[in-house]
Amino acid sequence: MTSEALENLLHEERHFEPSAEFAAQANGTAALYDAAAADRLAFWDTQARELISWDAPWSEVLDWTNAPFAQWFVDGTLNVAYNCVDRHVEAGYGDQVAIYWEGEPEGESRAITYADLQAEVNQAAHALESLGVRHGDRVAIYLPMIPEAAVAMLACARIGAVHSVVFGGFSSEALRSRIEDAEASVVITSDGGYRRGKASALKPAVDDALDAGAESVRHVLVVRRTGQDVAWVEGRDLWWHEVVGQQSTEHTYTAHDSEHPLFILYTSGTTGKPKGIKHTTGGYLTQCAYTHRNVFDLKPDTDVYWCTADVGWVTGHSYIVYGPLANRATQVMYEGTPDTPHKGRLWEIVQKYGVTIFYTAPTLIRTMMKWGADIPAGYDLSSLRLLGSVGEPINPEAWMWYREHVGHNSCPIVDTWWQTETGAIMISPLPGVTSTKPGSAQRPLPGISADVVDDLAQSVPDGGGGYLVLTEPWPAMLRTIWGDDQRFVETYWSRFEGLYFAGDGAKKDEDGDIWLLGRVDDVMNVSGHRISTTEVESALVSHPIVAEAAVVGASDEMTGQGIVAFVILRGDAHEGADTVKELRDHVAKEIGPIAKPRQIMIVAELPKTRSGKIMRRLLRDVAENREVGDVTTLADSSVMDLIKTGLSGDGD
Ligand code: WT7
């Protein structure tokens, strides 16, 4: 964000009081803030008891004696699948729809009740056990947005296996490294899924990953979705419908320790190697359920909830699978892209199911703005009563557009700040309580403690800016980085003594409300997806013609940030007409299409300090077409002239 845009933001004077009507029926009340402020741990104790069913109670709400390694609800035991499925059936809600699944090809849909879900999860749990998956074993899930993704996750949770969902848009290379890091013994995938009108292929990527390594894998379970031909390794590969379909629909669960790992989810850090974020059971589920209930104001008997994320990201874990299902939500799950087969597809789905709560990302809202307000105007969106946003700062214009053209000027908007690491929402308005401001996530939720500090870890006064930190442990916090406690401590807990460093810049306005300003590290945010500059640089230099590469995130009107790469070719490599295309495709192959640079510039030199550090700030100036800033620390001050005059090879 430019400083000018920032100044405008902080002078935002519009605010929207909750309507009396909404406030009167809201789950969240001002009393929650008071209760949490009076006794934070007692507050979480209450949430855990009221929202979750436990098999054994805890002896202590929080054990923080070995900080920053937390234990929540110590000695408590529970089963996440029981909480998300069975208990609702037991309570008489077996016929309630859990998931309205909408395939991308129009006319393909399924309605799955809680009773259906119970039968499928139980069968899948047996199937995994029959393949030798035991408590604590890791299972990789590489699926499109089909109900089996949720079923597979819940089946793992039921038997205490640790799932590692890998976004279906990641490459075979990315999949291989994640399988290897977690040492998964089973991969659950599908023949493909529908994206942009075409059947994508997933199974071939799994085959490639297993050919290249990933030796821990014994079995691949393949869901049939598209019916396309797939290669088959006898003995290793098994059809889901054959293995799962033949199992009993009854399964007796065991309760797991509150701190038993529920899942690992990989996310980009500032170095090339993705971090396996480890989440555990009791605290995670408690905070997912609590935030989903209060931030989205869920009324399980009447609401139809829809989160447009993919289960491959943390938003899909916490707000498609665990939070909503723990709260007995009826929700929509959509397989495809928003513009297939036409640009009104999402609104058509809202109309079809009478969606009441809609949760999406700013990049999608900006895309919708570009397509024009007449598209949502063509559908009946009157069922909507609450809108949410997540993934990156939402610019006030997009917020206002969302409110007017989707939320008919009456839906409260919740801008929710959180991270893969936080596991659940941390900073957000409470609908019905908070007077909202377009562009600000505002306050930590009741039970959560956050602050903005300066370089010396001092809390900044209202009106000041600095780094966002979390000042107290929270139930859904990551417990560590899988297999790398030291990196966990260094990344999050070493910058400021005793504080969790989120990696985001932030400001407090005159009222003390928080405005998020984007990452302060080498992590880019492209369409709400986290990609590290070093990860893309490593992918580029793994190509034989590349000698050196530097990558920056340049501001982008649609995607928030766009990836811009500066590349030096090897001495003997000649730049051909297709060099840029080849390099972009290479990055897609190494990481996935989401990491394809928007632009690649072939340059002769890179700007470096005397100690050899690449000065990304200057490259960002070039990428954003700005006057290049202070160059006095450059080892060779003529380099920037060279780059500016010698630019070639714009991407498409
Ligand atoms: C980073 C975390 C949390 C699920 C999706 C992304 C940015 C996220 C907001 C928001 C401003 C936001 C931050 C954060 N971010 N939500 N409402 N306002 N920034 O999860 O991939 O772990 O990325 O996304 O920069 O650190 P993630």
XYZ file of C-alpha atoms and ligand atoms in Angstrom:
679
model
C 0.000 0.000 0.000
C 1.330 3.481 -0.774
C 1.659 5.928 2.085
C -0.897 8.145 0.429
C -3.439 5.342 0.322
C -2.604 4.679 3.937
C -3.220 8.273 4.952
C -6.596 8.154 3.222
C -7.434 4.966 5.035
C -6.713 6.428 8.396
C -8.954 9.356 7.728
C -11.827 7.083 6.934
C -14.764 8.625 8.698
C -17.605 6.480 7.538
C -18.843 4.039 10.075
C -21.856 1.835 10.266
C -23.704 1.172 13.468
C -25.281 -2.248 13.792
C -29.015 -2.091 13.230
C -31.186 -2.527 16.299
C -32.814 -5.438 14.537
C -29.545 -7.277 13.980
C -28.247 -6.495 17.451
C -31.408 -7.828 19.062
C -30.863 -11.292 17.628
C -27.041 -11.462 17.531
C -25.115 -14.300 19.165
C -22.283 -11.962 20.081
C -22.893 -9.312 22.723
C -20.818 -6.676 24.464
C -20.938 -8.916 27.533
C -18.465 -11.267 25.842
C -15.815 -8.541 25.906
C -16.474 -7.922 29.572
C -16.346 -11.593 30.507
C -13.092 -12.148 28.618
C -11.530 -9.030 30.092
C -12.507 -10.045 33.615
C -10.911 -13.503 33.366
C -9.523 -14.630 30.025
C -8.913 -18.266 30.951
C -12.271 -18.634 32.657
C -13.796 -17.214 29.483
C -12.137 -19.904 27.330
C -13.085 -22.535 29.864
C -16.721 -21.547 29.376
C -16.466 -21.556 25.577
C -14.875 -25.009 25.562
C -17.574 -26.416 27.821
C -20.502 -24.804 26.035
C -19.510 -25.366 22.418
C -17.677 -28.693 22.460
C -18.463 -32.176 23.774
C -15.598 -33.687 25.741
C -15.031 -37.277 26.808
C -12.808 -36.317 29.717
C -12.530 -32.885 31.324
C -9.316 -30.885 31.492
C -7.238 -30.336 34.571
C -5.996 -26.926 33.471
C -7.207 -24.486 30.799
C -3.729 -23.394 29.714
C -0.260 -24.620 30.523
C 2.150 -21.920 29.391
C 5.043 -22.895 31.644
C 7.039 -24.130 28.666
C 6.322 -21.035 26.547
C 6.100 -20.627 23.608
C 4.981 -24.267 23.550
C 1.387 -24.120 24.757
C -0.990 -26.767 25.993
C -4.682 -25.962 26.095
C -7.307 -27.919 28.010
C -4.621 -30.129 29.493
C -5.614 -33.811 29.854
C -9.008 -33.178 28.260
C -10.049 -35.726 25.630
C -12.478 -35.442 22.729
C -13.155 -36.626 19.221
C -13.392 -33.947 16.542
C -15.446 -36.064 14.121
C -17.917 -36.886 16.886
C -18.235 -33.157 17.588
C -18.667 -32.216 13.935
C -21.027 -35.009 12.923
C -22.277 -37.710 15.319
C -23.495 -35.502 18.125
C -25.765 -33.612 15.741
C -27.268 -36.877 14.525
C -27.693 -38.029 18.136
C -29.473 -34.765 18.905
C -32.018 -35.479 16.179
C -30.593 -33.446 13.305
C -29.621 -36.359 11.056
C -31.906 -35.092 8.295
C -30.526 -31.575 8.323
C -28.390 -30.819 5.279
C -24.755 -30.378 6.229
C -23.411 -29.681 2.740
C -25.135 -28.483 -0.382
C -22.452 -29.327 -2.868
C -22.529 -27.566 -6.193
C -20.312 -28.895 -8.970
C -18.887 -26.505 -11.495
C -20.791 -28.009 -14.444
C -24.297 -26.669 -13.929
C -26.879 -29.170 -12.811
C -24.449 -31.297 -10.828
C -25.292 -31.011 -7.184
C -25.590 -33.125 -4.052
C -27.294 -32.510 -0.735
C -25.535 -34.334 2.086
C -27.303 -34.579 5.426
C -25.573 -34.987 8.760
C -26.696 -38.639 8.747
C -25.135 -39.125 5.286
C -21.977 -37.451 6.462
C -21.825 -39.708 9.498
C -22.132 -42.842 7.366
C -19.445 -41.673 4.931
C -17.003 -40.521 7.571
C -17.407 -43.836 9.398
C -16.803 -45.802 6.210
C -13.771 -43.717 5.353
C -12.418 -44.166 8.894
C -12.679 -47.944 8.496
C -11.087 -47.722 5.063
C -8.079 -45.824 6.402
C -7.734 -48.322 9.237
C -7.904 -51.183 6.743
C -4.965 -49.581 4.929
C -2.967 -49.654 8.134
C -3.360 -45.993 9.085
C -2.992 -45.646 12.849
C -3.323 -42.935 15.470
C -0.653 -40.306 14.781
C 0.112 -41.432 11.197
C 0.040 -38.759 8.517
C -2.322 -38.761 5.537
C -1.883 -36.369 2.614
C -5.082 -35.087 1.003
C -4.834 -33.674 -2.530
C -8.381 -33.173 -3.710
C -10.576 -30.700 -5.549
C -13.537 -29.063 -3.820
C -15.698 -32.134 -3.488
C -17.448 -33.419 -0.348
C -14.923 -36.264 -0.082
C -12.353 -33.662 0.946
C -14.329 -32.917 4.119
C -15.096 -36.606 4.600
C -11.408 -37.512 4.322
C -10.394 -34.843 6.828
C -13.043 -35.926 9.311
C -12.152 -39.600 8.872
C -8.552 -38.789 9.767
C -9.713 -36.779 12.767
C -11.921 -39.644 13.875
C -9.076 -42.166 14.061
C -6.466 -39.659 15.224
C -4.503 -39.656 11.966
C -2.945 -36.283 11.145
C -4.044 -34.857 7.816
C -1.933 -32.691 5.604
C -4.132 -31.138 2.950
C -2.216 -29.920 -0.076
C -4.049 -27.400 -2.254
C -5.007 -29.051 -5.569
C -3.422 -26.168 -7.475
C 0.049 -27.016 -6.168
C 2.469 -28.833 -8.454
C 3.709 -32.397 -8.087
C 6.991 -30.986 -6.795
C 5.231 -29.033 -4.055
C 3.181 -32.123 -3.230
C 6.276 -34.330 -3.057
C 8.129 -32.051 -0.662
C 5.096 -31.793 1.605
C 4.526 -35.567 1.633
C 8.194 -36.094 2.437
C 8.309 -33.538 5.217
C 5.287 -35.114 6.934
C 6.188 -38.702 5.964
C 2.631 -39.458 4.931
C 1.766 -43.108 4.412
C -1.418 -42.601 2.388
C -2.413 -40.000 -0.216
C -6.073 -39.317 -0.923
C -6.644 -37.777 -4.337
C -9.062 -37.903 -7.279
C -8.873 -38.438 -11.002
C -9.525 -34.712 -11.336
C -11.972 -31.915 -10.731
C -13.648 -29.189 -12.762
C -12.015 -25.761 -13.012
C -12.885 -23.158 -15.640
C -14.938 -25.618 -17.630
C -12.174 -28.169 -17.916
C -11.380 -31.366 -16.074
C -8.097 -30.838 -14.258
C -5.858 -33.817 -13.615
C -4.708 -34.563 -10.082
C -3.746 -38.235 -10.129
C -0.858 -37.689 -12.624
C 0.649 -35.143 -10.223
C 0.511 -37.714 -7.429
C 2.157 -40.279 -9.722
C 4.931 -37.820 -10.553
C 5.435 -36.959 -6.894
C 5.724 -40.624 -5.973
C 8.055 -41.346 -8.905
C 10.341 -38.567 -7.734
C 10.414 -39.616 -4.068
C 7.839 -39.586 -1.280
C 8.822 -43.108 -0.371
C 6.779 -43.176 2.814
C 3.575 -43.574 0.767
C 2.102 -47.074 0.726
C -1.304 -46.390 -0.773
C -3.091 -43.878 -2.966
C -6.856 -43.682 -2.576
C -8.460 -42.208 -5.685
C -11.910 -40.615 -5.693
C -13.658 -40.858 -9.057
C -14.904 -37.407 -9.933
C -14.433 -36.717 -13.649
C -14.189 -40.264 -14.996
C -11.064 -39.506 -17.016
C -8.491 -42.235 -17.619
C -5.772 -42.520 -15.020
C -2.568 -44.510 -14.851
C -2.666 -47.207 -12.178
C -0.066 -48.854 -9.991
C -1.487 -52.210 -8.933
C -1.346 -52.808 -5.208
C -0.586 -49.171 -4.450
C -3.569 -47.410 -6.014
C -7.106 -48.066 -4.859
C -10.449 -46.586 -5.832
C -12.130 -44.724 -3.001
C -15.593 -46.003 -3.951
C -14.368 -49.588 -3.834
C -12.440 -49.409 -0.575
C -14.671 -46.952 1.284
C -17.960 -48.113 -0.206
C -17.702 -51.637 1.170
C -17.089 -50.607 4.790
C -19.554 -50.572 7.642
C -21.326 -47.278 8.247
C -20.949 -47.799 11.998
C -17.651 -46.944 13.621
C -16.803 -46.662 17.290
C -14.602 -43.674 17.958
C -11.926 -43.248 20.558
C -11.345 -39.940 22.280
C -8.041 -38.194 21.621
C -5.941 -36.002 23.831
C -6.663 -32.299 23.574
C -3.089 -31.774 22.377
C -3.081 -34.630 19.878
C -2.146 -33.198 16.451
C -5.199 -32.730 14.227
C -3.441 -31.498 11.113
C -0.382 -30.051 9.469
C -0.851 -27.317 6.901
C 2.075 -25.964 4.930
C 2.460 -22.260 4.401
C 5.145 -20.056 2.943
C 7.703 -18.451 5.171
C 10.559 -16.132 4.390
C 12.886 -18.939 3.336
C 12.344 -21.331 0.454
C 11.120 -24.263 2.516
C 7.414 -24.156 3.400
C 6.589 -24.472 7.069
C 4.397 -27.316 8.292
C 2.104 -25.514 10.702
C 0.993 -27.953 13.389
C -2.457 -27.614 14.908
C -3.865 -29.727 17.705
C -7.316 -30.801 18.768
C -9.158 -29.247 21.709
C -8.097 -25.618 21.610
C -8.322 -25.470 17.838
C -11.856 -26.825 17.703
C -12.964 -24.582 20.559
C -11.772 -21.396 18.894
C -13.083 -22.431 15.466
C -16.535 -23.064 16.907
C -16.503 -19.921 19.057
C -15.424 -17.590 16.247
C -17.710 -19.183 13.698
C -20.680 -18.810 16.010
C -20.031 -15.226 17.044
C -18.293 -13.602 14.078
C -20.722 -15.115 11.560
C -23.668 -15.056 13.946
C -24.574 -18.577 12.916
C -28.113 -19.761 13.629
C -27.961 -23.466 12.778
C -31.716 -23.896 12.319
C -32.165 -21.164 9.745
C -28.892 -20.044 8.200
C -27.322 -21.190 4.963
C -23.654 -20.400 5.243
C -21.140 -20.221 2.421
C -17.387 -19.764 2.565
C -15.878 -19.618 -0.928
C -12.379 -20.717 0.109
C -10.729 -23.960 -0.964
C -10.165 -26.663 1.660
C -6.509 -26.538 0.640
C -6.087 -23.334 2.669
C -6.588 -22.741 6.347
C -9.826 -20.848 5.687
C -11.266 -24.053 4.280
C -10.082 -26.059 7.284
C -11.490 -23.753 9.929
C -14.493 -22.225 8.159
C -15.697 -24.957 5.802
C -14.900 -28.047 7.805
C -14.294 -27.646 11.531
C -16.051 -24.439 12.666
C -19.288 -24.769 10.677
C -19.691 -28.501 11.209
C -18.995 -28.242 14.937
C -21.784 -25.656 15.015
C -24.190 -27.792 12.955
C -24.286 -25.359 10.066
C -25.970 -25.991 6.752
C -23.481 -24.831 4.175
C -22.782 -24.540 0.483
C -19.606 -25.988 -0.998
C -18.745 -25.023 -4.561
C -16.274 -26.860 -6.756
C -15.443 -24.345 -9.441
C -14.455 -20.833 -10.379
C -16.674 -17.736 -10.036
C -16.875 -17.072 -13.779
C -17.778 -20.539 -15.001
C -19.935 -20.905 -16.957
C -20.804 -17.219 -16.489
C -19.874 -14.278 -14.288
C -23.033 -14.470 -12.218
C -22.386 -18.000 -11.031
C -21.807 -17.175 -7.354
C -24.913 -15.027 -7.137
C -26.913 -17.696 -8.892
C -25.825 -20.110 -6.157
C -26.689 -17.591 -3.416
C -30.142 -17.268 -4.955
C -30.591 -21.027 -5.453
C -29.867 -21.958 -1.839
C -30.966 -18.766 -0.139
C -27.500 -18.205 1.287
C -27.657 -15.997 4.380
C -23.967 -15.705 5.363
C -21.275 -15.223 2.726
C -17.514 -15.255 3.404
C -15.022 -14.436 0.664
C -11.785 -12.627 -0.182
C -11.126 -8.999 -1.227
C -9.553 -10.114 -4.504
C -12.855 -11.688 -5.496
C -14.776 -8.576 -4.509
C -12.467 -6.403 -6.637
C -12.925 -8.769 -9.558
C -16.688 -8.512 -9.151
C -16.374 -4.716 -9.080
C -14.542 -4.844 -12.396
C -17.219 -7.067 -13.915
C -19.862 -4.541 -12.898
C -22.697 -4.121 -10.439
C -25.304 -5.157 -12.984
C -24.194 -8.771 -12.570
C -25.160 -9.188 -8.887
C -28.166 -6.946 -9.579
C -29.485 -9.670 -11.858
C -30.020 -12.072 -8.944
C -32.116 -12.147 -5.808
C -29.608 -11.655 -3.006
C -32.176 -10.656 -0.404
C -31.483 -13.779 1.674
C -28.022 -12.472 2.617
C -27.789 -11.067 6.140
C -24.045 -11.018 6.874
C -20.880 -10.698 4.777
C -17.299 -11.588 5.636
C -13.891 -10.853 4.168
C -10.514 -12.523 4.683
C -7.054 -12.918 3.229
C -5.682 -9.419 2.814
C -6.564 -5.869 3.729
C -9.858 -4.904 2.101
C -9.702 -1.462 0.534
C -12.547 0.842 1.595
C -13.939 1.113 -1.964
C -14.225 -2.649 -2.215
C -15.798 -2.769 1.255
C -18.395 -0.160 0.227
C -19.112 -1.921 -3.051
C -19.572 -5.225 -1.218
C -21.947 -3.582 1.223
C -24.007 -1.864 -1.460
C -24.109 -4.336 -4.327
C -24.032 -7.627 -2.448
C -25.228 -6.693 1.023
C -28.085 -4.377 -0.036
C -26.715 -1.695 2.315
C -27.871 -3.578 5.357
C -25.641 -6.612 5.925
C -22.962 -6.135 8.558
C -19.495 -6.797 7.127
C -16.890 -8.618 9.179
C -13.302 -8.102 8.025
C -11.508 -10.994 9.711
C -7.760 -10.957 10.302
C -6.005 -14.211 11.061
C -3.370 -16.566 9.659
C -2.632 -20.224 9.014
C -0.667 -20.007 12.254
C -3.443 -18.521 14.351
C -5.805 -21.308 13.255
C -8.907 -19.183 13.688
C -10.096 -15.584 13.495
C -8.303 -13.194 15.854
C -9.240 -9.631 14.922
C -12.693 -8.797 13.603
C -15.778 -6.761 14.327
C -18.510 -8.574 16.252
C -21.686 -8.171 14.216
C -24.442 -6.591 16.208
C -21.932 -5.008 18.574
C -19.188 -3.238 16.628
C -19.748 -0.062 14.685
C -17.847 -1.047 11.523
C -15.395 1.026 9.486
C -14.717 0.216 5.826
C -11.203 -1.233 5.644
C -10.468 -1.950 9.280
C -10.500 -5.325 11.041
C -10.804 -3.238 14.214
C -10.504 -5.125 17.493
C -9.207 -8.426 18.827
C -12.146 -10.709 19.565
C -13.114 -11.311 23.180
C -10.491 -13.680 24.600
C -7.795 -12.536 22.149
C -5.049 -10.040 22.937
C -3.278 -8.127 20.187
C -1.316 -4.909 19.962
C 0.713 -2.766 17.590
C 4.285 -2.195 18.735
C 7.349 -0.293 17.554
C 10.852 -1.668 16.918
C 11.492 -1.774 20.655
C 8.324 -3.759 21.376
C 6.642 -0.712 22.914
C 2.919 -0.393 22.363
C 2.324 2.507 19.969
C -0.198 5.202 20.954
C -3.476 5.617 19.075
C -2.660 7.109 15.695
C 0.700 5.308 15.565
C 1.972 2.473 13.398
C 4.259 -0.520 13.753
C 4.081 -4.302 13.904
C 1.107 -6.425 14.789
C 1.771 -8.732 17.725
C -0.345 -11.130 19.753
C 0.299 -10.611 23.396
C -1.297 -13.667 25.004
C -1.517 -17.308 23.892
C -4.818 -18.328 22.259
C -6.489 -21.751 22.005
C -6.122 -22.309 18.229
C -2.511 -21.161 18.090
C -0.019 -23.253 16.138
C 1.903 -25.499 18.506
C 5.079 -25.641 16.465
C 6.457 -26.067 12.957
C 6.349 -29.772 12.144
C 9.752 -31.224 12.960
C 11.353 -27.847 13.577
C 10.785 -26.378 17.040
C 13.742 -24.075 16.598
C 12.337 -22.462 13.478
C 9.032 -22.043 15.329
C 10.734 -20.141 18.121
C 12.895 -18.091 15.771
C 10.157 -17.161 13.321
C 7.418 -16.133 15.697
C 8.805 -15.614 19.183
C 12.256 -14.096 18.803
C 11.626 -10.726 17.245
C 9.942 -9.372 20.387
C 10.463 -10.976 23.780
C 7.350 -12.817 24.907
C 5.223 -11.631 21.984
C 4.011 -13.478 18.894
C 5.261 -11.646 15.804
C 2.640 -11.949 13.067
C 4.727 -10.524 10.214
C 2.128 -7.842 9.429
C 2.447 -4.095 9.602
C -0.457 -2.328 11.308
C -1.703 1.043 12.531
C -4.013 2.113 15.300
C -6.415 4.880 14.433
C -7.587 7.615 16.816
C -10.156 5.255 18.312
C -7.571 2.525 18.829
C -8.995 0.407 15.997
C -6.477 -1.704 14.094
C -5.801 -1.336 10.358
C -3.730 -4.073 8.752
C -1.177 -2.857 6.239
C 0.263 -6.017 4.687
C 3.348 -8.128 5.319
C 6.580 -6.628 6.560
C 8.683 -9.670 5.613
C 9.565 -11.334 2.308
C 6.167 -12.940 2.049
C 3.885 -11.820 -0.792
C 0.112 -11.925 -0.737
C -1.279 -12.726 -4.160
C -5.059 -12.998 -4.262
C -5.006 -13.802 -0.560
C -2.444 -16.584 -1.049
C 0.851 -16.497 0.710
C 3.909 -16.974 -1.453
C 7.454 -16.234 -0.386
C 9.824 -14.307 -2.611
C 12.615 -16.804 -1.900
C 10.422 -19.746 -2.874
C 9.856 -18.225 -6.324
C 13.527 -17.268 -6.578
C 14.552 -20.865 -5.827
C 12.163 -22.113 -8.477
C 13.658 -19.703 -11.026
C 17.284 -20.539 -10.316
C 16.502 -24.243 -10.577
C 16.072 -23.618 -14.319
C 19.350 -24.299 -16.170
C 19.457 -20.960 -18.004
C 19.025 -18.820 -14.880
C 22.083 -17.546 -13.053
C 20.380 -15.352 -10.483
C 16.883 -14.169 -9.660
C 15.254 -11.590 -7.405
C 11.527 -11.519 -6.795
C 9.347 -8.763 -5.389
C 5.646 -8.323 -4.708
C 4.434 -5.250 -6.594
C 1.068 -3.741 -5.756
C -1.650 -4.950 -8.083
C -5.118 -3.538 -8.369
C -6.822 -6.911 -8.671
C -4.682 -9.422 -6.810
C -3.364 -7.148 -4.050
C 0.189 -7.999 -4.990
C 1.613 -9.370 -8.206
C 4.845 -11.337 -8.509
C 7.579 -9.553 -10.442
C 10.871 -11.334 -11.098
C 14.223 -9.931 -12.182
C 16.366 -12.594 -13.759
C 20.001 -12.757 -14.858
C 20.614 -15.440 -17.458
C 23.717 -17.615 -17.490
C 26.567 -16.319 -19.624
C 26.064 -18.877 -22.332
C 22.286 -18.680 -22.360
C 20.670 -16.532 -25.009
C 17.423 -14.831 -24.509
C 14.967 -16.233 -26.994
C 11.480 -15.074 -27.828
C 9.989 -17.638 -25.493
C 12.407 -17.318 -22.587
C 9.986 -15.449 -20.387
C 7.171 -17.857 -21.094
C 9.433 -20.799 -20.420
C 10.471 -19.370 -17.070
C 6.926 -18.593 -16.052
C 5.868 -22.129 -16.916
C 8.829 -23.459 -15.014
C 7.703 -21.676 -11.842
C 4.205 -23.086 -12.317
C 5.698 -26.547 -12.614
C 7.873 -26.131 -9.541
C 5.306 -24.532 -7.242
C 1.945 -24.207 -8.970
C 0.136 -21.792 -11.299
C -0.589 -19.390 -8.413
C 3.138 -18.637 -8.170
C 3.599 -17.728 -11.851
C 5.242 -14.294 -11.995
C 3.049 -11.565 -13.457
C 6.149 -10.178 -15.092
C 9.690 -11.390 -15.631
C 12.402 -8.911 -16.519
C 15.672 -10.179 -17.925
C 18.421 -7.932 -16.562
C 22.200 -7.789 -16.672
C 22.728 -6.958 -12.992
C 20.843 -6.866 -9.707
C 21.131 -4.029 -7.211
C 23.110 -5.209 -4.186
C 24.487 -3.689 -1.046
C 28.209 -3.885 -0.404
C 27.594 -6.981 1.692
C 25.863 -8.621 -1.262
C 22.243 -8.337 -0.173
C 19.757 -7.749 -2.968
C 17.952 -4.437 -2.494
C 14.395 -5.468 -3.144
C 13.105 -2.033 -2.235
C 14.688 -0.604 -5.397
C 13.354 -3.429 -7.524
C 9.912 -2.790 -6.119
C 10.243 0.841 -7.195
C 10.972 -0.333 -10.728
C 8.190 -2.927 -10.681
C 5.682 -0.312 -9.536
C 6.930 2.266 -12.060
C 8.101 4.659 -9.381
C 11.087 6.917 -9.222
C 13.841 4.748 -7.803
C 14.519 5.737 -4.194
C 17.732 6.166 -2.239
C 20.593 4.275 -3.922
C 23.436 5.376 -1.681
C 23.922 1.955 -0.096
C 24.294 0.270 -3.481
C 27.667 -1.326 -4.169
C 27.500 -0.165 -7.763
C 25.293 2.861 -8.241
C 25.115 2.508 -12.015
C 23.216 -0.777 -11.703
C 19.819 0.838 -11.392
C 20.354 2.867 -14.564
C 21.319 -0.319 -16.302
C 18.175 -2.044 -15.105
C 15.895 0.813 -16.024
C 17.300 1.269 -19.500
C 17.901 -2.380 -20.288
C 14.495 -3.738 -19.312
C 13.136 -6.320 -21.621
C 10.874 -9.295 -21.649
C 7.618 -8.147 -20.100
C 5.377 -10.971 -19.060
C 1.866 -11.384 -20.368
C -1.774 -13.351 6.119
C -2.041 -14.765 6.515
C -6.371 -16.301 7.319
C -6.782 -17.015 6.168
C -6.274 -16.566 4.849
C -4.810 -16.220 4.770
C -3.085 -11.500 5.547
C -5.373 -12.280 6.268
C -6.404 -10.398 6.549
C -7.284 -9.296 6.789
C -5.483 -7.860 6.336
C -5.080 -10.125 6.181
C -2.061 -11.086 6.577
C -1.733 -12.393 7.272
N -4.465 -11.316 6.005
N -6.553 -11.741 6.590
N -8.574 -9.468 7.126
N -6.767 -8.050 6.677
N -4.616 -8.853 6.079
O -4.010 -17.031 5.595
O -2.151 -17.630 4.033
O -1.845 -17.773 6.521
O -1.994 -15.557 5.364
O -2.840 -12.889 5.292
O -0.944 -10.576 5.932
O -0.463 -12.389 7.892
P -2.463 -17.061 5.375
